[in-house]
Amino acid sequence: MLRLCIIGASHVPALADGWARIAGEGGMEGVIPTFFTTSFDLMEVRSGVLTIASERHRSLFAENGATYEVQLNRQDAFVIAGVGRFKDIVTVYDHSRGESHAEPRPGKHVVSDACFEAAVLGLMREDRAGRFARMLRAATQAPIALTSVPMFRSGALTYPKLVRRLSPLREAGDEVPLAGLYRSMRQRLYGDDFTLVDQPPETLQSPAFTRDEYSIGTVPHKGRMLYDTVHMTGEYGALALRRCIDWARTSVAAQAPA
Amino acid sequence: MTSPYASLPPRNFWRSGVAGASVPTFPDIIHPRFDIARDMRIATAGSCFAQHVGRFLRSSGYNVIDAEPPPPGLTDEEAKRFGFNLYSARHGNIYTVRQLLQLTFEAFGRFAPGDSIWHRNGRYFDALRPTVEPEGLRSIEAVQRQRARHLRAFGRVLLDADLLVFTMGLVEAWVHQPSGTVYPTAPGVVADSDKPADIALHSFDFLEIRTDLLRFCAFMRRYNPKLRVLLTVSPVPLTATATDDHVLVATTYAKATLRAVAGRVRQELDYVDYFPSFEIIAGHPSRGRFYAPNLREVTPEGVACVMQHFGAAYGNGAAAEPAATPQPEEEEADEKVICDEVLLDAFAPRAASMA
């Protein structure tokens, strides 16, 4: 039996949809997932219980039959989805270029790679999901894996609101170093206390972009459709969840007494 | 016959202006030549004491130009370590007037510095601001690229500014003899020159500094006729002197010379004013109370006292105005909505959801 708790905000639904797809597959017997989904700001750990800080939200979750409490010691392993955003690197890259990056367009500042990395690290440290991960780490000895927000869908390269920010990555040929930096910064921030489970490589169109077919595409909001760049489908969720389950089996087995 | 002193105000007399004042407050010590309005675009530069001036102006709601802001994500401390958040451009400390003049000329294509890239441990440094990248850069080209952008930014600062607050700090400088290039540090301190023998100490005198300052003012007013200049002299003594003099003697010479130049140029140019931070901190009426135990660094109380005088003279008390709350970009706002919408999905009952 493997009791796996998957925690996160808006990136958990894809994993839950993914579970619906793979639950009946061979090899999934004995896997008992629990999906705990709310805003990271609302999550808290009290007396060994992961719960929702707001009473109003707890009631709402209870009414809808969604999970609003998780007894930590009844789980074998945890996955926190959405820890780390490539967007943070894009934000810094949009402002400044590191010394090893391609020649920037006019208006961009040039800084040392050390400065660029410090800026990226600073933004990544502000990640609410990361702060929650540290809170959970302090509350349980069970293995915890972190998955990041998926890379932007490749269609975002032509999306008017994003093309100015994203297209230089590709045009300048800086995708590879930036994706590498992202990975190393995540490792630096979380590597000592967590396992980092990478985005399934088959879902990537390039080092910094996700294949469009895995994206949910749009989200309805007040009668119009908003263009979604980082939320993925159940198909993606299935691929990602398989990797998490493989990790959890290995980690739990390694922790089990001989 | 009436004495010419008879009708003068109390500020003109030592007994009422200093001895009778509740030191360290010197009422009426400044008679501003011009107002400094909140919407004036202000540039700051100079030796390290100028950082205090810039910080005060920013925190008091003045419109201080920052042409080279730090990348998002850096803490203020990190940003300062990389030369950001110190002045209106990322030039580091400008200790001498010659350095200001050369940087200005370089920004406008009138000067090409010699021996401008130094190195250490396989990394390359901009010799004219070697501390802004504490670990240097990987190549000479990277330094050149970075400097070219910095010069454009500094040129914009000078063209956009309504007021330049410049703090004069030193008269000693290290000069590349073949080109006359002035450096902010000696070779070997932060990085190394290939030809250190070409670089020698020079102590600028009154005439040189006055000439440099007049040249700077005249040059900039041609490009930016609205530019005004507020001079200050740093009250921070020299860390060391490379002359034959004792450091106290060298400090006194430097500050006296700079103070004299500031006074002279103020007399000569009606768009130049002088702010007496030096007098407030270093003047004997303050009894050294504004210096840290090393008698060099200025304490926060000293900075506050200077700025209190500044605010009283120029800023109607300079009460801080609340900073505007940054509005998220449309793209950011959409993203938040999308995340919220996707999250709503979590409220729906799921077969696999179980506590």
Coordinates of C-alpha atoms in Angstrom, one line a residue:
Chain A
M1 CA 0.0 0.0 0.0
L2 CA 1.2 3.5 -0.8
R3 CA -0.6 6.4 0.8
L4 CA 0.4 9.5 -1.2
C5 CA -0.8 12.9 -0.4
I6 CA -0.8 15.4 -3.3
I7 CA -0.9 19.0 -2.2
G8 CA -1.1 22.2 -4.1
A9 CA -3.3 24.9 -5.6
S10 CA -4.3 25.3 -9.2
H11 CA -1.9 22.6 -10.5
V12 CA -3.4 19.8 -8.5
P13 CA -6.6 19.4 -10.6
A14 CA -4.5 18.1 -13.6
L15 CA -3.0 15.5 -11.3
A16 CA -6.4 14.5 -10.0
D17 CA -7.6 14.1 -13.5
G18 CA -4.5 12.2 -14.3
W19 CA -5.3 9.8 -11.4
A20 CA -8.7 9.2 -12.9
R21 CA -7.0 8.0 -16.0
I22 CA -4.4 5.7 -14.5
A23 CA -6.1 4.4 -11.4
G24 CA -7.3 1.3 -13.2
E25 CA -4.0 0.5 -14.7
G26 CA -1.9 -2.4 -13.6
G27 CA 0.6 -1.6 -10.9
M28 CA -1.6 1.1 -9.4
E29 CA -3.3 -1.3 -7.0
G30 CA -2.5 -0.3 -3.4
V31 CA -1.9 3.3 -4.3
I32 CA -4.2 5.6 -2.3
P33 CA -3.9 9.2 -3.3
T34 CA -5.3 12.1 -1.4
F35 CA -5.6 15.4 -3.1
F36 CA -5.5 18.4 -0.9
T37 CA -6.1 21.5 -2.9
T38 CA -6.5 25.1 -1.9
S39 CA -4.5 28.3 -2.0
F40 CA -1.1 27.9 -0.4
D41 CA -1.9 31.0 1.7
L42 CA -4.8 29.1 3.4
M43 CA -2.8 26.0 4.2
E44 CA -1.6 25.4 7.7
V45 CA -0.2 22.5 9.7
R46 CA -1.6 22.2 13.3
S47 CA -0.8 19.4 15.6
G48 CA 0.2 17.0 12.9
V49 CA -2.8 17.9 10.7
L50 CA -2.7 19.6 7.4
T51 CA -5.7 21.8 7.2
I52 CA -7.3 25.0 5.9
A53 CA -6.8 28.1 8.0
S54 CA -10.1 29.7 7.1
E55 CA -13.2 28.3 8.7
R56 CA -15.3 29.6 5.9
H57 CA -13.2 27.6 3.4
R58 CA -13.3 24.5 5.5
S59 CA -17.0 24.6 5.6
L60 CA -17.1 25.1 1.8
F61 CA -14.8 22.2 1.3
A62 CA -16.8 20.0 3.6
E63 CA -20.1 20.9 1.8
N64 CA -18.5 19.9 -1.5
G65 CA -17.0 16.7 -0.2
A66 CA -13.4 17.9 -0.8
T67 CA -10.5 17.1 1.4
Y68 CA -10.0 19.8 4.1
E69 CA -7.9 17.9 6.6
V70 CA -5.0 15.4 6.2
Q71 CA -3.5 13.5 9.2
L72 CA 0.2 13.7 8.3
N73 CA 1.2 10.5 10.0
R74 CA -1.4 8.6 8.0
Q75 CA 0.5 9.3 4.8
D76 CA 3.6 7.6 3.5
A77 CA 4.8 10.4 1.2
F78 CA 3.8 13.8 0.0
V79 CA 4.0 15.6 -3.3
I80 CA 3.7 19.4 -3.4
A81 CA 2.7 20.6 -6.9
G82 CA 3.6 24.0 -8.2
V83 CA 6.8 24.8 -6.3
G84 CA 9.0 26.9 -8.5
R85 CA 7.9 29.0 -11.5
F86 CA 10.0 29.5 -14.6
K87 CA 8.1 32.8 -14.8
D88 CA 10.5 34.1 -12.2
I89 CA 13.4 33.6 -14.5
V90 CA 11.5 35.2 -17.3
T91 CA 10.8 38.2 -15.1
V92 CA 14.5 38.8 -14.4
Y93 CA 15.4 38.1 -18.0
D94 CA 12.9 40.6 -19.1
H95 CA 14.7 43.2 -17.1
S96 CA 18.4 42.2 -17.4
R97 CA 20.6 39.9 -19.3
G98 CA 23.4 38.0 -17.6
E99 CA 26.9 38.2 -19.0
S100 CA 26.6 34.8 -20.6
H101 CA 23.3 35.5 -22.3
A102 CA 23.0 36.6 -25.8
E103 CA 23.3 40.3 -26.8
P104 CA 20.2 42.0 -25.4
R105 CA 17.9 44.3 -27.2
P106 CA 18.2 48.0 -26.4
G107 CA 16.9 48.9 -23.0
K108 CA 18.0 45.8 -21.3
H109 CA 20.5 46.0 -18.5
V110 CA 23.6 43.8 -18.4
V111 CA 24.6 42.2 -15.2
S112 CA 27.0 39.5 -14.1
D113 CA 25.7 35.9 -14.0
A114 CA 26.1 36.1 -10.2
C115 CA 23.8 39.1 -10.0
F116 CA 21.3 37.5 -12.4
E117 CA 21.3 34.3 -10.3
A118 CA 20.9 36.3 -7.0
A119 CA 17.8 38.0 -8.5
V120 CA 16.3 34.8 -9.7
L121 CA 16.9 33.2 -6.3
G122 CA 15.3 36.2 -4.6
L123 CA 12.1 35.9 -6.6
M124 CA 12.0 32.1 -6.2
R125 CA 12.4 32.5 -2.4
E126 CA 9.2 34.5 -2.4
D127 CA 7.2 31.6 -3.7
R128 CA 4.3 30.9 -1.4
A129 CA 4.4 27.2 -2.4
G130 CA 8.0 27.0 -1.3
R131 CA 7.2 28.6 2.0
F132 CA 4.5 26.0 2.5
A133 CA 6.9 23.2 1.6
R134 CA 9.2 24.3 4.4
M135 CA 6.3 24.3 6.8
L136 CA 5.4 20.8 5.8
R137 CA 9.0 19.7 6.0
A138 CA 9.2 20.9 9.6
A139 CA 6.0 18.9 10.4
T140 CA 6.8 15.4 9.0
Q141 CA 9.8 13.1 8.4
A142 CA 8.0 11.5 5.5
P143 CA 9.5 11.9 2.0
I144 CA 8.3 15.0 0.2
A145 CA 8.7 15.6 -3.5
L146 CA 8.2 18.9 -5.2
T147 CA 7.0 19.4 -8.8
S148 CA 7.2 22.8 -10.4
V149 CA 4.7 24.8 -12.3
P150 CA 4.9 23.5 -15.8
M151 CA 6.8 25.4 -18.3
F152 CA 4.8 27.9 -20.4
R153 CA 2.9 26.3 -23.2
S154 CA 4.7 26.9 -26.5
G155 CA 1.6 28.7 -27.9
A156 CA 2.4 31.5 -25.5
L157 CA 5.2 32.5 -27.8
T158 CA 2.6 34.0 -30.1
Y159 CA 0.2 35.2 -27.4
P160 CA 0.1 39.0 -27.7
K161 CA 0.3 39.6 -24.0
L162 CA 3.4 37.4 -23.6
V163 CA 5.2 37.5 -26.9
R164 CA 7.4 40.5 -25.8
R165 CA 8.5 38.7 -22.7
L166 CA 8.9 35.1 -24.1
S167 CA 10.0 35.4 -27.6
P168 CA 13.5 36.8 -26.8
L169 CA 14.3 33.5 -24.9
R170 CA 14.0 31.6 -28.1
E171 CA 15.2 34.2 -30.6
A172 CA 18.3 34.8 -28.5
G173 CA 19.0 31.2 -28.0
D174 CA 18.9 31.5 -24.2
E175 CA 16.3 28.8 -23.6
V176 CA 18.9 26.1 -22.7
P177 CA 20.9 28.2 -20.2
L178 CA 17.8 29.6 -18.6
A179 CA 16.1 26.2 -18.2
G180 CA 19.4 24.9 -16.8
L181 CA 19.6 27.8 -14.3
Y182 CA 16.0 27.2 -13.3
R183 CA 16.8 23.6 -12.5
S184 CA 20.0 24.5 -10.6
M185 CA 18.2 27.3 -8.6
R186 CA 15.4 24.9 -7.6
Q187 CA 18.1 22.4 -6.5
R188 CA 19.8 25.1 -4.5
L189 CA 16.7 26.2 -2.8
Y190 CA 15.1 22.8 -2.1
G191 CA 17.6 20.1 -3.0
D192 CA 18.7 19.4 0.6
D193 CA 15.3 18.8 2.0
F194 CA 13.2 17.6 -0.8
T195 CA 13.2 15.5 -3.9
L196 CA 12.6 17.5 -7.1
V197 CA 10.5 15.6 -9.6
D198 CA 11.0 17.1 -13.1
Q199 CA 8.4 17.8 -15.6
P200 CA 7.9 14.7 -17.8
P201 CA 10.3 15.3 -20.7
E202 CA 7.8 14.0 -23.2
T203 CA 5.6 16.9 -22.4
L204 CA 8.3 19.5 -23.3
Q205 CA 8.5 20.9 -26.8
S206 CA 11.8 22.6 -25.9
P207 CA 13.7 23.1 -22.7
A208 CA 11.6 26.1 -21.7
F209 CA 8.2 25.3 -23.3
T210 CA 5.5 22.7 -22.9
R211 CA 3.9 21.1 -25.9
D212 CA 0.6 22.8 -26.6
E213 CA -1.5 19.6 -26.6
Y214 CA -0.9 19.2 -22.8
S215 CA -2.3 22.7 -22.0
I216 CA -5.9 23.2 -21.0
G217 CA -5.8 26.2 -23.4
T218 CA -8.4 28.5 -22.0
V219 CA -10.3 29.1 -18.8
P220 CA -13.8 30.5 -18.7
H221 CA -14.2 33.7 -16.7
K222 CA -17.2 36.0 -16.6
G223 CA -18.5 35.1 -20.0
R224 CA -15.1 35.2 -21.8
M225 CA -12.2 32.8 -22.2
L226 CA -8.9 33.6 -20.6
Y227 CA -5.8 32.3 -22.3
D228 CA -4.0 29.8 -20.0
T229 CA -0.3 29.3 -20.2
V230 CA 0.7 26.9 -17.4
H231 CA -2.2 24.7 -16.4
M232 CA -2.3 21.3 -18.0
T233 CA -4.6 18.5 -18.9
G234 CA -5.4 15.2 -17.3
E235 CA -3.1 13.6 -19.9
Y236 CA -0.3 15.7 -18.6
G237 CA -1.4 15.0 -15.0
A238 CA -1.2 11.2 -15.7
L239 CA 2.3 11.4 -16.9
A240 CA 3.4 13.7 -14.0
L241 CA 1.6 11.6 -11.4
R242 CA 3.2 8.3 -12.6
R243 CA 6.6 9.9 -12.0
C244 CA 5.5 11.0 -8.6
I245 CA 4.2 7.5 -7.7
D246 CA 7.4 5.9 -9.0
W247 CA 9.4 8.3 -6.8
A248 CA 7.2 7.7 -3.8
R249 CA 7.5 3.9 -4.1
T250 CA 11.2 4.1 -4.2
S251 CA 11.5 6.6 -1.4
V252 CA 9.1 4.8 0.9
A253 CA 10.9 1.5 0.3
A254 CA 14.2 3.1 1.1
Q255 CA 12.9 4.4 4.4
A256 CA 11.3 1.1 5.4
P257 CA 13.2 -0.8 8.1
A258 CA 15.2 -3.7 6.7
Chain B
M1 CA 27.3 106.1 11.2
T2 CA 25.5 102.8 11.5
S3 CA 27.5 99.7 11.6
P4 CA 27.1 97.5 8.5
Y5 CA 26.4 94.6 10.9
A6 CA 23.6 96.3 12.7
S7 CA 20.8 95.3 10.5
L8 CA 22.0 91.7 9.8
P9 CA 19.9 88.8 11.0
P10 CA 20.8 86.5 13.9
R11 CA 22.1 83.8 11.5
N12 CA 25.0 86.1 10.6
F13 CA 26.4 86.2 14.2
W14 CA 28.2 83.4 15.8
R15 CA 26.6 84.1 19.2
S16 CA 23.1 83.7 17.9
G17 CA 23.7 81.5 14.9
V18 CA 25.8 78.9 16.6
A19 CA 26.7 79.4 20.2
G20 CA 23.1 80.4 21.1
A21 CA 21.5 77.8 18.9
S22 CA 20.5 74.5 20.3
V23 CA 23.2 72.7 18.6
P24 CA 23.1 70.5 16.6
T25 CA 20.3 72.5 15.1
F26 CA 21.4 75.5 13.1
P27 CA 18.3 77.5 12.3
D28 CA 18.4 79.3 9.0
I29 CA 21.8 77.8 8.1
I30 CA 20.6 77.4 4.5
H31 CA 19.2 80.1 2.3
P32 CA 18.2 78.1 -0.8
R33 CA 18.8 79.6 -4.1
F34 CA 16.1 77.6 -5.6
D35 CA 13.2 75.4 -4.5
I36 CA 13.4 71.6 -4.8
A37 CA 9.9 70.6 -5.8
R38 CA 8.6 67.0 -5.3
D39 CA 8.2 66.6 -9.1
M40 CA 11.7 67.7 -10.0
R41 CA 13.7 65.0 -11.5
I42 CA 16.7 64.7 -9.2
A43 CA 20.0 62.9 -10.0
T44 CA 22.4 62.0 -7.2
A45 CA 26.1 61.2 -7.5
G46 CA 29.3 61.6 -5.7
S47 CA 31.3 60.1 -2.9
C48 CA 29.9 57.7 -0.4
F49 CA 28.1 60.3 1.7
A50 CA 25.9 61.0 -1.3
Q51 CA 24.3 57.7 -0.8
H52 CA 22.7 59.0 2.3
V53 CA 21.4 62.0 0.4
G54 CA 19.9 59.8 -2.3
R55 CA 18.3 57.5 0.2
F56 CA 16.8 60.4 2.1
L57 CA 15.4 62.0 -1.0
R58 CA 13.8 58.8 -2.2
S59 CA 12.3 58.0 1.2
S60 CA 10.9 61.5 1.4
G61 CA 9.0 61.2 -1.8
Y62 CA 11.3 63.2 -4.0
N63 CA 11.5 62.1 -7.7
V64 CA 15.0 60.7 -7.7
I65 CA 16.0 59.2 -11.1
D66 CA 17.0 55.6 -11.2
A67 CA 18.1 54.9 -14.7
E68 CA 19.6 51.6 -13.8
P69 CA 17.3 49.9 -11.4
P70 CA 18.2 46.5 -10.0
P71 CA 16.8 43.3 -11.4
P72 CA 13.6 42.3 -9.6
G73 CA 14.3 39.8 -6.8
L74 CA 17.4 41.3 -5.3
T75 CA 17.2 42.5 -1.7
D76 CA 18.3 46.1 -1.1
E77 CA 21.5 44.8 0.4
E78 CA 22.2 42.5 -2.6
A79 CA 21.3 45.3 -5.0
K80 CA 23.8 47.7 -3.3
R81 CA 26.5 45.0 -3.4
F82 CA 26.0 45.0 -7.2
G83 CA 26.1 48.8 -7.4
F84 CA 22.3 49.4 -7.7
N85 CA 20.1 51.6 -5.5
L86 CA 23.1 53.9 -4.7
Y87 CA 22.9 56.6 -7.2
S88 CA 20.8 57.6 -10.3
A89 CA 23.0 55.4 -12.4
R90 CA 25.2 52.4 -11.6
H91 CA 28.5 54.2 -11.6
G92 CA 29.5 53.6 -8.0
N93 CA 31.1 56.3 -6.0
I94 CA 32.4 59.3 -7.9
Y95 CA 35.0 60.7 -5.6
T96 CA 36.5 63.5 -7.7
V97 CA 35.1 66.2 -9.9
R98 CA 37.5 65.0 -12.7
Q99 CA 35.9 61.6 -12.5
L100 CA 32.4 63.2 -12.9
L101 CA 33.7 65.3 -15.8
Q102 CA 35.2 62.3 -17.6
L103 CA 32.2 60.1 -17.1
T104 CA 30.0 62.8 -18.5
F105 CA 32.3 63.4 -21.5
E106 CA 32.5 59.7 -22.1
A107 CA 28.7 59.4 -22.0
F108 CA 28.5 62.1 -24.6
G109 CA 31.2 60.6 -26.8
R110 CA 33.8 63.2 -25.9
F111 CA 36.3 61.1 -24.0
A112 CA 37.7 57.6 -24.4
P113 CA 39.3 56.3 -21.2
G114 CA 42.6 54.5 -21.3
D115 CA 43.4 51.2 -19.6
S116 CA 39.7 50.9 -18.7
I117 CA 39.5 47.1 -18.1
W118 CA 41.3 45.5 -15.3
H119 CA 41.4 41.9 -14.3
R120 CA 41.8 39.5 -11.4
N121 CA 41.5 35.7 -11.1
G122 CA 40.5 35.4 -14.7
R123 CA 37.7 37.8 -14.4
Y124 CA 37.4 41.3 -15.9
F125 CA 36.5 44.5 -14.2
D126 CA 35.4 47.9 -15.4
A127 CA 38.3 49.9 -14.0
L128 CA 36.1 53.0 -13.8
R129 CA 33.6 51.4 -11.5
P130 CA 35.3 48.2 -10.3
T131 CA 33.1 47.5 -7.4
V132 CA 29.7 47.3 -9.1
E133 CA 30.5 43.7 -10.1
P134 CA 32.4 42.4 -7.1
E135 CA 33.4 39.2 -9.0
G136 CA 34.0 40.9 -12.3
L137 CA 32.7 39.6 -15.6
R138 CA 33.8 36.7 -17.8
S139 CA 35.2 38.6 -20.7
I140 CA 36.4 42.0 -21.9
E141 CA 33.5 42.1 -24.3
A142 CA 31.0 41.6 -21.5
V143 CA 32.6 44.5 -19.6
Q144 CA 32.5 46.7 -22.8
R145 CA 28.9 45.7 -23.4
Q146 CA 27.9 46.5 -19.9
R147 CA 29.7 49.8 -19.9
A148 CA 28.2 50.9 -23.1
R149 CA 24.7 50.5 -21.6
H150 CA 25.8 52.2 -18.4
L151 CA 27.0 55.2 -20.4
R152 CA 23.7 55.5 -22.2
A153 CA 21.9 55.3 -18.9
F154 CA 24.1 58.0 -17.3
G155 CA 23.7 60.2 -20.4
R156 CA 19.9 60.0 -20.0
V157 CA 20.2 60.8 -16.3
L158 CA 22.0 64.1 -17.1
L159 CA 19.7 65.0 -19.9
D160 CA 16.5 64.3 -17.9
A161 CA 17.6 65.7 -14.5
D162 CA 16.3 69.0 -13.3
L163 CA 18.7 68.9 -10.4
L164 CA 22.0 67.1 -9.8
V165 CA 23.0 66.7 -6.2
F166 CA 26.7 66.1 -6.2
T167 CA 28.8 65.3 -3.2
M168 CA 32.5 66.0 -3.5
G169 CA 34.7 63.7 -1.6
L170 CA 38.4 63.6 -2.5
V171 CA 41.1 65.5 -4.2
E172 CA 43.5 62.5 -4.5
A173 CA 43.0 60.2 -7.4
W174 CA 44.9 57.6 -9.4
V175 CA 45.5 58.7 -12.9
H176 CA 46.5 56.8 -16.1
Q177 CA 49.3 59.0 -17.3
P178 CA 49.1 58.4 -21.0
S179 CA 45.3 59.1 -21.2
G180 CA 44.6 61.2 -18.1
T181 CA 41.9 58.7 -17.1
V182 CA 41.0 59.0 -13.4
Y183 CA 40.0 55.9 -11.5
P184 CA 38.0 55.6 -8.4
T185 CA 40.4 53.1 -6.8
A186 CA 44.1 52.4 -7.1
P187 CA 45.2 49.5 -9.2
G188 CA 45.6 46.4 -7.1
V189 CA 42.8 47.2 -4.7
V190 CA 39.8 45.5 -6.4
A191 CA 41.5 44.4 -9.7
D192 CA 44.8 44.7 -11.5
S193 CA 46.0 46.8 -14.4
D194 CA 48.3 45.3 -17.0
K195 CA 50.5 48.3 -16.7
P196 CA 50.3 49.6 -13.2
A197 CA 53.4 51.7 -13.8
D198 CA 51.4 53.9 -16.1
I199 CA 49.1 54.9 -13.2
A200 CA 50.2 57.5 -10.7
L201 CA 48.7 59.5 -7.8
H202 CA 47.5 62.9 -8.5
S203 CA 46.3 65.4 -6.0
F204 CA 43.9 67.9 -7.6
D205 CA 44.3 71.5 -6.5
F206 CA 41.7 74.3 -6.2
L207 CA 42.2 75.6 -9.7
E208 CA 42.0 72.2 -11.3
I209 CA 38.8 71.2 -9.4
R210 CA 37.2 74.6 -10.0
T211 CA 38.0 74.3 -13.7
D212 CA 36.6 70.8 -13.9
L213 CA 33.5 71.8 -12.2
L214 CA 32.9 74.8 -14.4
R215 CA 33.6 72.7 -17.5
F216 CA 31.1 70.1 -16.3
C217 CA 28.4 72.7 -15.6
A218 CA 28.9 74.6 -18.8
F219 CA 28.9 71.4 -20.8
M220 CA 25.8 70.0 -19.3
R221 CA 23.9 73.3 -19.5
R222 CA 24.4 73.2 -23.2
Y223 CA 22.6 69.9 -23.4
N224 CA 20.3 70.4 -20.5
P225 CA 19.7 74.2 -19.9
K226 CA 17.3 73.5 -17.0
L227 CA 19.9 71.6 -15.0
R228 CA 20.7 72.9 -11.6
V229 CA 23.4 71.7 -9.3
L230 CA 23.4 71.3 -5.6
L231 CA 26.9 70.8 -4.2
T232 CA 27.8 69.2 -1.0
V233 CA 31.2 68.2 0.5
S234 CA 31.4 64.9 2.2
P235 CA 32.1 65.1 5.9
V236 CA 33.7 61.6 5.8
P237 CA 37.5 61.9 6.3
L238 CA 39.9 60.1 4.1
T239 CA 40.4 56.4 4.8
A240 CA 44.0 56.8 3.8
T241 CA 46.2 59.2 1.9
A242 CA 48.9 58.2 -0.6
T243 CA 50.6 61.6 -0.2
D244 CA 53.4 62.4 2.2
D245 CA 51.0 64.0 4.6
H246 CA 49.5 62.7 7.7
V247 CA 46.0 61.5 7.0
L248 CA 44.5 64.2 9.2
V249 CA 46.4 66.9 7.4
A250 CA 45.5 65.4 4.0
T251 CA 41.9 65.3 5.0
T252 CA 41.9 68.9 6.1
Y253 CA 43.5 69.9 2.8
A254 CA 41.0 67.9 0.8
K255 CA 37.9 69.1 2.5
A256 CA 39.1 72.7 2.6
T257 CA 39.9 72.6 -1.1
L258 CA 36.6 71.1 -2.0
R259 CA 34.7 73.5 0.2
A260 CA 36.5 76.4 -1.3
V261 CA 35.7 75.2 -4.8
A262 CA 32.0 74.7 -3.9
G263 CA 31.8 78.2 -2.5
R264 CA 33.6 79.8 -5.4
V265 CA 31.6 78.0 -8.1
R266 CA 28.4 78.9 -6.2
Q267 CA 29.4 82.5 -6.5
E268 CA 30.1 82.2 -10.2
L269 CA 27.1 80.3 -11.3
D270 CA 23.6 81.2 -10.3
Y271 CA 22.2 77.8 -10.9
V272 CA 24.6 76.2 -8.5
D273 CA 23.9 76.0 -4.8
Y274 CA 25.8 74.6 -1.8
F275 CA 24.3 72.5 1.0
P276 CA 26.4 72.6 4.2
S277 CA 26.3 69.0 5.3
F278 CA 30.0 69.2 5.9
E279 CA 29.6 72.1 8.3
I280 CA 26.8 70.4 10.2
I281 CA 28.7 67.1 10.7
A282 CA 32.3 68.1 10.8
G283 CA 32.1 71.6 12.2
H284 CA 33.4 71.9 15.7
P285 CA 30.1 73.1 17.1
S286 CA 28.8 69.6 16.7
R287 CA 31.7 68.4 18.9
G288 CA 32.2 65.3 16.8
R289 CA 29.0 63.8 18.1
F290 CA 28.0 62.6 14.6
Y291 CA 30.9 60.4 14.0
A292 CA 31.2 56.7 14.9
P293 CA 33.9 55.7 17.3
N294 CA 36.4 55.4 14.4
L295 CA 35.8 59.2 14.0
R296 CA 35.3 58.6 10.3
E297 CA 31.9 57.1 9.6
V298 CA 28.9 59.3 10.1
T299 CA 26.3 57.9 12.4
P300 CA 22.6 57.6 11.4
E301 CA 21.9 60.4 13.8
G302 CA 24.3 62.6 11.9
V303 CA 22.7 61.7 8.6
A304 CA 19.3 62.4 10.2
C305 CA 20.4 65.8 11.4
V306 CA 21.7 66.8 8.0
M307 CA 18.6 65.7 6.3
Q308 CA 16.4 67.5 8.9
H309 CA 18.2 70.7 7.8
F310 CA 17.8 69.7 4.2
G311 CA 14.1 69.1 4.6
A312 CA 13.6 72.3 6.5
A313 CA 15.3 74.3 3.8
Y314 CA 14.1 72.7 0.7
G315 CA 11.3 70.3 1.4
N316 CA 8.7 71.9 3.6
G317 CA 9.5 69.4 6.3
A318 CA 10.0 66.7 3.7
A319 CA 7.3 64.5 5.1
A320 CA 7.3 61.1 3.4
E321 CA 4.5 60.5 1.0
P322 CA 3.1 57.0 0.7
A323 CA 4.5 55.1 -2.2
A324 CA 1.9 54.3 -4.9
T325 CA 0.8 50.7 -4.7
P326 CA 2.1 48.9 -7.8
Q327 CA -0.7 47.7 -10.1
P328 CA -0.3 44.3 -11.5
E329 CA 0.1 44.1 -15.3
E330 CA -2.8 42.8 -17.2
E331 CA -1.0 39.6 -17.9
E332 CA -0.5 39.1 -14.1
A333 CA -4.1 39.9 -13.3
D334 CA -5.3 37.3 -15.9
E335 CA -2.9 34.7 -14.4
K336 CA -4.3 35.2 -11.0
V337 CA -7.9 34.9 -12.2
I338 CA -7.0 31.7 -14.1
C339 CA -5.4 30.2 -11.1
D340 CA -8.5 31.0 -9.0
E341 CA -10.8 29.6 -11.6
V342 CA -8.7 26.4 -11.9
L343 CA -8.7 26.2 -8.1
L344 CA -12.5 26.3 -8.0
D345 CA -12.4 22.9 -9.6
A346 CA -11.0 21.6 -6.4
F347 CA -14.2 22.3 -4.6
A348 CA -16.0 19.7 -6.7
P349 CA -16.2 16.3 -5.1
R350 CA -13.7 13.8 -6.5
A351 CA -13.8 10.1 -6.4
A352 CA -10.2 10.0 -5.1
S353 CA -10.5 12.7 -2.5
M354 CA -10.5 11.3 0.9
A355 CA -9.2 12.4 4.2

